[in-house]
CSV table of C-alpha atoms and ligand atoms in Angstrom, one decimal:
chain,number,residue,atom,x,y,z
A,1274,MET,CA,81.3,77.7,176.3
A,1275,ILE,CA,81.6,74.0,176.9
A,1276,LYS,CA,78.3,72.3,177.2
A,1277,ILE,CA,77.8,70.1,180.1
A,1278,ALA,CA,75.5,67.0,180.0
A,1279,GLU,CA,73.1,66.3,182.7
A,1280,ILE,CA,74.4,63.5,185.0
A,1281,ILE,CA,71.9,60.8,185.6
A,1282,SER,CA,72.7,59.8,189.1
A,1283,GLY,CA,71.9,56.1,189.7
A,1284,THR,CA,73.0,56.8,193.3
A,1285,GLU,CA,70.1,59.3,193.9
A,1286,ILE,CA,67.5,57.5,191.8
A,1287,SER,CA,68.2,54.1,193.6
A,1288,LYS,CA,67.8,55.9,197.0
A,1289,GLN,CA,64.2,56.9,195.8
A,1290,ILE,CA,63.4,53.4,194.9
A,1291,LYS,CA,64.9,51.7,198.1
A,1292,ASN,CA,62.7,54.2,200.0
A,1293,GLU,CA,59.6,53.2,198.1
A,1294,VAL,CA,60.5,49.5,198.6
A,1295,LYS,CA,61.1,50.1,202.3
A,1296,ALA,CA,57.8,51.7,202.7
A,1297,GLU,CA,56.0,48.7,200.9
A,1298,ILE,CA,57.8,46.3,203.1
A,1299,GLU,CA,56.5,48.1,206.3
A,1300,ARG,CA,53.0,47.9,205.0
A,1301,MET,CA,53.5,44.1,204.3
A,1302,GLU,CA,54.7,43.7,207.9
A,1303,LYS,CA,51.6,45.6,209.1
A,1304,GLU,CA,49.1,44.0,206.9
A,1305,LYS,CA,50.3,40.5,206.4
A,1306,GLY,CA,52.9,40.1,209.3
A,1307,LYS,CA,55.5,38.9,206.8
A,1308,ARG,CA,58.8,40.2,205.5
A,1309,PRO,CA,60.4,39.4,202.0
A,1310,GLY,CA,63.2,36.8,202.0
A,1311,LEU,CA,66.2,36.6,199.6
A,1312,ALA,CA,68.6,33.7,199.4
A,1313,VAL,CA,72.0,34.1,197.7
A,1314,ILE,CA,74.1,31.2,196.7
A,1315,LEU,CA,77.8,32.2,196.5
A,1316,VAL,CA,80.2,29.6,195.1
A,1317,GLY,CA,84.0,29.9,195.6
A,1318,GLU,CA,86.1,33.0,196.5
A,1319,ASN,CA,85.8,35.2,193.4
A,1320,PRO,CA,86.7,38.6,195.0
A,1321,ALA,CA,84.3,40.6,192.6
A,1322,SER,CA,81.3,38.2,193.4
A,1323,LYS,CA,81.9,38.6,197.0
A,1324,VAL,CA,81.8,42.3,196.8
A,1325,TYR,CA,78.5,42.0,194.8
A,1326,VAL,CA,77.0,39.7,197.3
A,1327,ALA,CA,78.0,42.0,200.2
A,1328,SER,CA,76.5,45.1,198.5
A,1329,LYS,CA,73.1,42.9,197.7
A,1330,GLN,CA,73.0,42.0,201.5
A,1331,ARG,CA,73.7,45.6,202.5
A,1332,GLY,CA,70.7,46.7,200.2
A,1333,CYS,CA,68.5,44.0,201.8
A,1334,GLU,CA,69.3,45.4,205.3
A,1335,GLN,CA,68.6,48.9,204.4
A,1336,VAL,CA,64.9,48.2,203.2
A,1337,GLY,CA,64.0,45.3,205.7
A,1338,ILE,CA,64.5,42.2,203.4
A,1339,MET,CA,65.6,39.2,205.2
A,1340,SER,CA,68.6,37.9,203.5
A,1341,GLU,CA,70.5,34.6,203.8
A,1342,SER,CA,73.8,33.7,202.0
A,1343,ILE,CA,74.7,30.1,201.3
A,1344,LYS,CA,78.5,29.8,200.6
A,1345,MET,CA,79.6,26.8,198.8
A,1346,ASP,CA,83.2,25.6,198.0
A,1347,ASP,CA,85.0,26.0,194.4
A,1348,SER,CA,84.8,22.3,194.0
A,1349,VAL,CA,81.0,22.0,194.5
A,1350,SER,CA,79.2,19.9,191.8
A,1351,THR,CA,76.0,20.7,189.9
A,1352,GLU,CA,74.0,18.3,192.1
A,1353,ASP,CA,75.2,20.0,195.3
A,1354,ILE,CA,73.8,23.3,194.1
A,1355,LEU,CA,70.7,21.7,192.8
A,1356,LYS,CA,70.0,20.2,196.3
A,1357,GLU,CA,70.3,23.7,197.8
A,1358,ILE,CA,68.0,25.2,195.4
A,1359,GLU,CA,65.5,22.5,195.8
A,1360,LYS,CA,65.5,23.3,199.8
A,1361,LEU,CA,65.1,27.0,199.1
A,1362,ASN,CA,62.4,26.5,196.3
A,1363,SER,CA,60.3,24.8,199.1
A,1364,ARG,CA,60.9,27.4,202.0
A,1365,ASP,CA,57.9,29.7,202.6
A,1366,ASP,CA,60.2,32.4,204.1
A,1367,ILE,CA,62.4,32.6,201.0
A,1368,HIS,CA,60.7,34.7,198.0
A,1369,GLY,CA,63.7,35.1,195.9
A,1370,ILE,CA,66.6,33.0,195.0
A,1371,LEU,CA,69.8,34.1,193.2
A,1372,VAL,CA,72.9,32.3,192.2
A,1373,GLN,CA,75.9,34.7,191.9
A,1374,LEU,CA,77.6,34.2,188.6
A,1375,PRO,CA,80.2,33.1,187.3
A,1376,LEU,CA,80.1,29.5,188.5
A,1377,PRO,CA,83.1,27.3,188.4
A,1378,GLU,CA,83.7,25.4,185.0
A,1379,GLN,CA,82.6,21.9,186.3
A,1380,VAL,CA,79.1,23.3,187.1
A,1381,ASP,CA,76.3,23.4,184.7
A,1382,LYS,CA,75.1,26.8,184.7
A,1383,ASN,CA,72.0,26.4,182.7
A,1384,LYS,CA,70.9,23.4,184.8
A,1385,VAL,CA,71.5,25.4,188.0
A,1386,LEU,CA,69.5,28.5,186.6
A,1387,GLU,CA,66.7,26.2,185.3
A,1388,ALA,CA,66.3,24.6,188.7
A,1389,ILE,CA,65.2,27.9,190.4
A,1390,SER,CA,61.4,28.2,190.7
A,1391,PRO,CA,60.3,30.8,188.1
A,1392,ASP,CA,58.2,32.3,190.8
A,1393,LYS,CA,61.4,33.0,193.0
A,1394,ASP,CA,63.6,33.8,190.1
A,1395,VAL,CA,64.4,37.6,191.2
A,1396,ASP,CA,67.3,37.7,188.7
A,1397,GLY,CA,65.0,36.9,185.7
A,1398,PHE,CA,67.5,34.4,184.1
A,1399,HIS,CA,65.2,31.4,184.0
A,1400,PRO,CA,64.1,30.6,180.5
A,1401,ILE,CA,60.4,30.8,181.4
A,1402,ASN,CA,60.9,34.5,182.7
A,1403,MET,CA,63.0,35.3,179.5
A,1404,GLY,CA,60.3,33.9,177.3
A,1405,LYS,CA,57.6,35.9,179.2
A,1406,LEU,CA,59.8,39.1,178.6
A,1407,VAL,CA,59.6,38.4,174.9
A,1408,ALA,CA,56.0,37.8,174.9
A,1409,GLN,CA,55.4,41.0,177.1
A,1410,LYS,CA,53.8,39.0,180.0
A,1411,ASP,CA,54.2,39.7,183.7
A,1412,CYS,CA,57.6,38.3,184.7
A,1413,PHE,CA,60.9,38.9,186.5
A,1414,VAL,CA,63.3,41.0,184.3
A,1415,PRO,CA,67.1,41.0,185.0
A,1416,ALA,CA,67.8,43.8,187.4
A,1417,THR,CA,70.4,45.7,185.4
A,1418,PRO,CA,68.4,46.3,182.3
A,1419,LEU,CA,65.4,47.0,184.6
A,1420,GLY,CA,67.4,49.6,186.3
A,1421,ILE,CA,68.6,51.3,183.1
A,1422,ILE,CA,65.0,51.7,181.8
A,1423,GLU,CA,63.8,53.0,185.3
A,1424,MET,CA,66.7,55.5,185.3
A,1425,LEU,CA,65.6,56.7,181.8
A,1426,LYS,CA,62.0,56.9,182.9
A,1427,ARG,CA,62.5,58.8,186.1
A,1428,THR,CA,64.6,61.3,184.2
A,1429,ASN,CA,61.7,61.8,181.9
A,1430,ILE,CA,63.7,60.7,178.8
A,1431,ALA,CA,61.1,59.5,176.3
A,1432,LEU,CA,61.8,56.4,174.3
A,1433,LYS,CA,59.0,56.2,171.9
A,1434,GLY,CA,60.1,56.5,168.3
A,1435,LYS,CA,63.8,57.2,169.3
A,1436,ASN,CA,66.8,55.4,167.8
A,1437,ALA,CA,68.3,53.4,170.6
A,1438,THR,CA,71.6,51.5,170.2
A,1439,MET,CA,72.5,48.7,172.5
A,1440,VAL,CA,76.2,47.7,172.5
A,1441,GLY,CA,76.4,44.3,174.1
A,1442,HIS,CA,74.1,41.4,173.5
A,1443,SER,CA,74.6,39.2,176.8
A,1444,GLU,CA,71.6,37.3,178.4
A,1445,ILE,CA,72.2,39.5,181.5
A,1446,VAL,CA,72.2,42.9,179.9
A,1447,GLY,CA,72.2,43.6,176.2
A,1448,LYS,CA,69.4,41.2,175.1
A,1449,PRO,CA,66.9,41.9,178.0
A,1450,CYS,CA,67.7,45.6,177.7
A,1451,SER,CA,67.0,45.6,173.8
A,1452,LEU,CA,63.6,43.9,174.4
A,1453,LEU,CA,62.7,46.5,177.2
A,1454,LEU,CA,63.6,49.4,174.9
A,1455,LEU,CA,61.6,47.7,172.1
A,1456,ASN,CA,58.6,47.4,174.5
A,1457,GLU,CA,58.9,51.1,175.0
A,1458,TRP,CA,58.6,51.7,171.2
A,1459,ALA,CA,62.2,52.5,170.5
A,1460,THR,CA,63.8,51.6,167.3
A,1461,VAL,CA,66.5,49.2,168.6
A,1462,THR,CA,69.9,48.3,167.0
A,1463,ILE,CA,72.0,45.5,168.8
A,1464,CYS,CA,75.7,45.6,168.3
A,1465,HIS,CA,78.2,43.0,169.4
A,1466,ILE,CA,81.9,41.9,168.9
A,1467,GLU,CA,81.1,40.9,165.3
A,1468,THR,CA,79.5,44.1,164.4
A,1469,ARG,CA,81.3,45.5,161.3
A,1470,ASP,CA,81.0,49.2,161.7
A,1471,LEU,CA,80.2,49.9,165.4
A,1472,LYS,CA,80.5,53.8,165.0
A,1473,MET,CA,77.9,53.8,162.2
A,1474,HIS,CA,75.4,52.3,164.7
A,1475,THR,CA,76.4,54.4,167.8
A,1476,LYS,CA,76.5,57.6,165.9
A,1477,ASP,CA,73.0,57.2,164.8
A,1478,ALA,CA,71.7,56.7,168.5
A,1479,ASP,CA,69.4,59.1,170.3
A,1480,ILE,CA,69.7,56.7,173.2
A,1481,LEU,CA,73.3,54.9,173.5
A,1482,ILE,CA,73.5,52.0,175.9
A,1483,VAL,CA,77.0,50.5,176.3
A,1484,ALA,CA,77.5,47.1,178.1
A,1485,ALA,CA,80.7,45.6,176.5
A,1486,GLY,CA,83.2,45.4,179.4
A,1487,VAL,CA,85.8,47.3,177.2
A,1488,PRO,CA,87.2,50.5,178.6
A,1489,TYR,CA,87.3,53.6,176.2
A,1490,LEU,CA,85.3,51.6,173.6
A,1491,ILE,CA,83.0,54.5,173.0
A,1492,LYS,CA,84.9,57.6,171.9
A,1493,GLU,CA,83.7,61.2,171.2
A,1494,ASP,CA,83.4,60.8,167.5
A,1495,MET,CA,81.2,57.8,167.9
A,1496,VAL,CA,78.4,59.8,169.7
A,1497,LYS,CA,75.8,61.9,168.2
A,1498,GLU,CA,75.5,65.5,169.5
A,1499,GLY,CA,72.8,65.7,172.3
A,1500,ALA,CA,72.6,61.8,172.8
A,1501,VAL,CA,71.7,60.1,176.0
A,1502,VAL,CA,74.6,58.0,177.0
A,1503,ILE,CA,74.2,55.1,179.6
A,1504,ASP,CA,77.4,53.4,180.6
A,1505,VAL,CA,76.9,49.9,182.0
A,1506,GLY,CA,80.5,48.7,181.8
A,1507,ILE,CA,82.6,48.1,184.9
A,1508,ASN,CA,86.2,48.0,184.3
A,1509,ARG,CA,88.9,48.0,187.1
A,1510,ILE,CA,91.9,49.8,186.3
A,1511,THR,CA,95.1,49.6,188.3
A,1512,LYS,CA,97.5,52.3,188.9
A,1513,ASP,CA,100.2,50.7,186.8
A,1514,LYS,CA,97.7,50.5,183.7
A,1515,ALA,CA,96.3,54.0,184.2
A,1516,SER,CA,96.8,56.8,181.7
A,1517,SER,CA,98.2,60.2,183.3
A,1518,GLU,CA,94.9,61.6,182.8
A,1519,LEU,CA,93.1,58.9,184.8
A,1520,LEU,CA,95.7,59.2,187.4
A,1521,GLU,CA,95.0,62.8,187.8
A,1522,TRP,CA,91.0,62.5,187.5
A,1523,ARG,CA,90.9,59.5,189.8
A,1524,LYS,CA,93.8,60.5,192.2
A,1525,GLU,CA,91.8,59.9,195.4
A,1526,ASP,CA,91.0,56.2,194.3
A,1527,PHE,CA,94.4,55.6,193.3
A,1528,ASP,CA,95.9,56.9,196.5
A,1529,LYS,CA,93.4,54.9,198.6
A,1530,LYS,CA,92.9,51.7,196.6
A,1531,GLN,CA,95.6,51.6,194.0
A,1532,ALA,CA,92.9,51.1,191.3
A,1533,THR,CA,89.6,52.9,190.1
A,1534,LEU,CA,86.4,51.8,188.2
A,1535,ILE,CA,85.7,53.1,185.0
A,1536,GLY,CA,83.0,52.4,182.4
A,1537,ASP,CA,83.2,51.5,178.6
A,1538,VAL,CA,82.6,55.4,177.6
A,1539,ASP,CA,85.6,57.8,177.3
A,1540,TYR,CA,83.7,60.0,179.8
A,1541,LEU,CA,85.6,63.1,179.8
A,1542,ARG,CA,85.3,63.6,176.1
A,1543,VAL,CA,81.7,62.1,175.5
A,1544,GLU,CA,80.0,64.0,178.4
A,1545,PRO,CA,80.3,67.5,176.8
A,1546,LYS,CA,78.6,66.1,173.7
A,1547,ALA,CA,75.8,64.2,175.4
A,1548,SER,CA,72.5,65.7,176.7
A,1549,TYR,CA,72.4,63.2,179.6
A,1550,ILE,CA,75.0,60.6,180.7
A,1551,SER,CA,75.2,58.1,183.6
A,1552,PRO,CA,78.7,57.9,185.4
A,1553,VAL,CA,80.8,54.9,186.5
A,1554,PRO,CA,80.6,54.6,189.4
A,1555,GLY,CA,77.3,55.9,190.5
A,1556,GLY,CA,75.2,55.1,187.5
A,1557,VAL,CA,73.6,51.7,186.7
A,1558,GLY,CA,75.6,49.8,189.4
A,1559,PRO,CA,73.3,51.0,192.3
A,1560,MET,CA,70.2,50.9,190.1
A,1561,THR,CA,70.8,47.1,189.8
A,1562,ILE,CA,70.9,46.6,193.4
A,1563,ALA,CA,67.7,48.7,193.9
A,1564,MET,CA,65.9,46.7,191.2
A,1565,LEU,CA,66.8,43.4,192.6
A,1566,LEU,CA,65.3,44.6,195.9
A,1567,LYS,CA,62.2,45.5,194.1
A,1568,ASN,CA,62.0,42.3,192.3
A,1569,THR,CA,62.2,40.5,195.7
A,1570,LEU,CA,59.6,42.7,197.1
A,1571,MET,CA,57.4,41.8,193.9
A,1572,ALA,CA,57.8,38.1,194.6
A,1573,ALA,CA,57.0,38.4,198.2
A,1574,LYS,CA,53.8,40.4,197.5
A,1575,LYS,CA,52.7,37.7,195.1
A,1576,THR,CA,53.1,34.9,197.7
A,1577,VAL,CA,51.4,36.8,200.5
A,1578,GLY,CA,48.5,38.1,198.1
A,1579,MET,CA,49.4,41.8,198.5
A,1580,LYS,CA,48.6,44.4,195.7
B,856,NAD,P1,79.5,40.0,178.5
B,856,NAD,O1,81.0,39.7,178.4
B,856,NAD,O2,78.5,38.7,178.7
B,856,NAD,O3,79.1,40.6,177.1
B,856,NAD,C1,79.7,41.6,176.3
B,856,NAD,C2,79.0,42.1,175.2
B,856,NAD,O4,79.8,43.0,174.5
B,856,NAD,C3,79.1,40.9,174.1
B,856,NAD,O5,77.7,40.9,173.5
B,856,NAD,C4,80.2,41.2,173.2
B,856,NAD,O6,79.8,40.6,171.8
B,856,NAD,C5,80.2,42.6,173.3
B,856,NAD,N1,81.4,43.4,173.0
B,856,NAD,C6,82.6,42.9,173.5
B,856,NAD,N2,83.5,43.8,172.9
B,856,NAD,C7,83.1,44.4,172.0
B,856,NAD,C8,83.5,45.3,171.0
B,856,NAD,N3,84.7,45.7,170.8
B,856,NAD,N4,82.6,46.0,170.1
B,856,NAD,C9,81.3,45.6,170.2
B,856,NAD,N5,80.6,44.7,171.0
B,856,NAD,C10,81.6,44.1,172.0
B,856,NAD,O7,79.3,41.0,179.5
B,856,NAD,P2,78.0,41.5,180.3
B,856,NAD,O8,77.8,40.5,181.4
B,856,NAD,O9,76.9,41.9,179.5
B,856,NAD,O10,78.6,42.8,181.0
B,856,NAD,C11,79.1,43.9,180.2
B,856,NAD,C12,79.7,45.0,181.0
B,856,NAD,O11,78.7,45.6,182.0
B,856,NAD,C13,80.8,44.4,182.0
B,856,NAD,O12,81.7,45.5,182.1
B,856,NAD,C14,80.2,44.3,183.3
B,856,NAD,O13,81.0,44.2,184.4
B,856,NAD,C15,79.2,45.4,183.3
B,856,NAD,N6,77.9,45.0,184.1
B,856,NAD,C16,77.6,46.1,185.0
B,856,NAD,C17,76.4,45.8,185.7
B,856,NAD,C18,76.1,46.9,186.6
B,856,NAD,O14,75.2,46.7,187.6
B,856,NAD,N7,76.5,48.0,186.5
B,856,NAD,C19,75.8,44.4,185.6
B,856,NAD,C20,76.2,43.7,184.7
B,856,NAD,C21,77.2,43.9,184.0
């Protein structure tokens, strides 16, 4: 009989989290007469960025966060963005600020991220928050790794003493996720593009988290029997590039949109080997939005003095 892994549904778990956030916002309105506010700076016309910002705003609407988006032209200078951030930093009705990445080449990304008040840095990209994460102090943690840990916890997957392999070492996902795993007492291996024998490290993992942005990077023979597999990757595959297997599996997507989204894991082959697996879409993606909303609530709670 083919063993089937349990699917960790980020869609379902994120709904629970959003309901909790919504209830807390209702309490805030009742007790303090205030609502959290999130400002999103969107630069240029990157279609993926537009989609991400729209889904963040939809999430805000669902839970009762006041959201505002500031659209800036592709030709914007670092100084122009800094001026906007300064205004947002001083506003009492804005508790969270995020700048949608990537930014155009002429913009100094680090300067921009460092200009955001660490108290309003709901993306957790400010070096002060990153440093606090290393020191295990109360701070804003980037939403994607926070969502990954939350989905593991809410699925009752123990991390203490487990071998966890993180594929990817970006500031947004891989590094903070590795620290969170370490803070939960997992034994953590971090892999990246220069890792010599990726399979050796992935095969050893009780918990395998993959955030590389490379479709089919993780194949069946790279995964340990019974492993927990979290696929963070988001890869858009157009109809002309899809294999016949993918065309059949995602027929509905291809018929409707001429494209589909897949992760970094060869899902159809890895799934029977895993004990738990998160799908793409419907896995880490919705968790990221939910945790951003939770971070914004946390920022607002601190400002209004609510526990
Ligand atoms: P990134 O490009 O900044 O980092 C990619 C990492 O993967 C790097 O550490 C790189 O060294 C490593 N890598 C690349 N190819 C590799 C290979 N062949 N072997 C081993 N390591 C390899 O990307 P990122 O921002 O961390 O995002 C990674 C993926 O996760 C992307 O597909 C992105 O779209 C997705 N993502 C999803 C969410 C979500 O909410 N679901 C959020 C952020 C990113």
